[in-house]
């Protein structure tokens, strides 16, 4: 037998109150973090971290590996005025690094693939390495989740090692976030996928380490609960890319 109507209403209201209280706490934490910025800690490789390669570590088959060594000047080719405006915005942050030092990264998104999101993210990482020797890594979100699943049944990298590796590097590029809902190996268990991404994002927030997210959807459309969406918003400068497939333009030219 279910609860009487008046009790169900109280339970529903109680659940809503708890959710509101939780969101208020998160917003308060984010506000305090921004008002009292702390420099990001020096990178110290943990015991379980795999050896990194120069510049960025690109995981196998990642589209981002095509952008190894790309710099800001490479982003100018075949770009329209909107792209150039975005580049100026990102290079301005590179010059001051005020947000990056406080753990604030970027959320690059466009509805269509090929707009240059990953390329510009990698260019920023490479430029930072050039002048500050900053360690960075880039990983596709689907590949990240696959690595975690494989760690349960393999003798390769453990789940602990994977998270240590990605939560200690100074700058992380989490490429194509949200796309996992279209992959059959993860689509059936979105709650598990969200849990892994939440753990990764939350760990980097707690260490004030910046993350650059790239996606083909705005933050509000990500297949996650509002709590995780709020966390991403709180540590990201959101940049909308024009819906132009630059790769197609290059082929035509």
mmCIF file of C-alpha atoms in Angstrom, residues 101 106 173 202 253:
data_model
loop_
_atom_site.group_PDB
_atom_site.id
_atom_site.type_symbol
_atom_site.label_atom_id
_atom_site.label_comp_id
_atom_site.label_asym_id
_atom_site.label_seq_id
_atom_site.Cartn_x
_atom_site.Cartn_y
_atom_site.Cartn_z
ATOM 1 C CA UNK A 101 45.876 29.452 -12.253
ATOM 2 C CA UNK A 106 37.083 26.263 -20.989
ATOM 3 C CA UNK A 173 41.523 18.170 -22.264
ATOM 4 C CA UNK A 202 35.320 16.658 -8.920
ATOM 5 C CA UNK A 253 40.272 24.304 -51.130
#
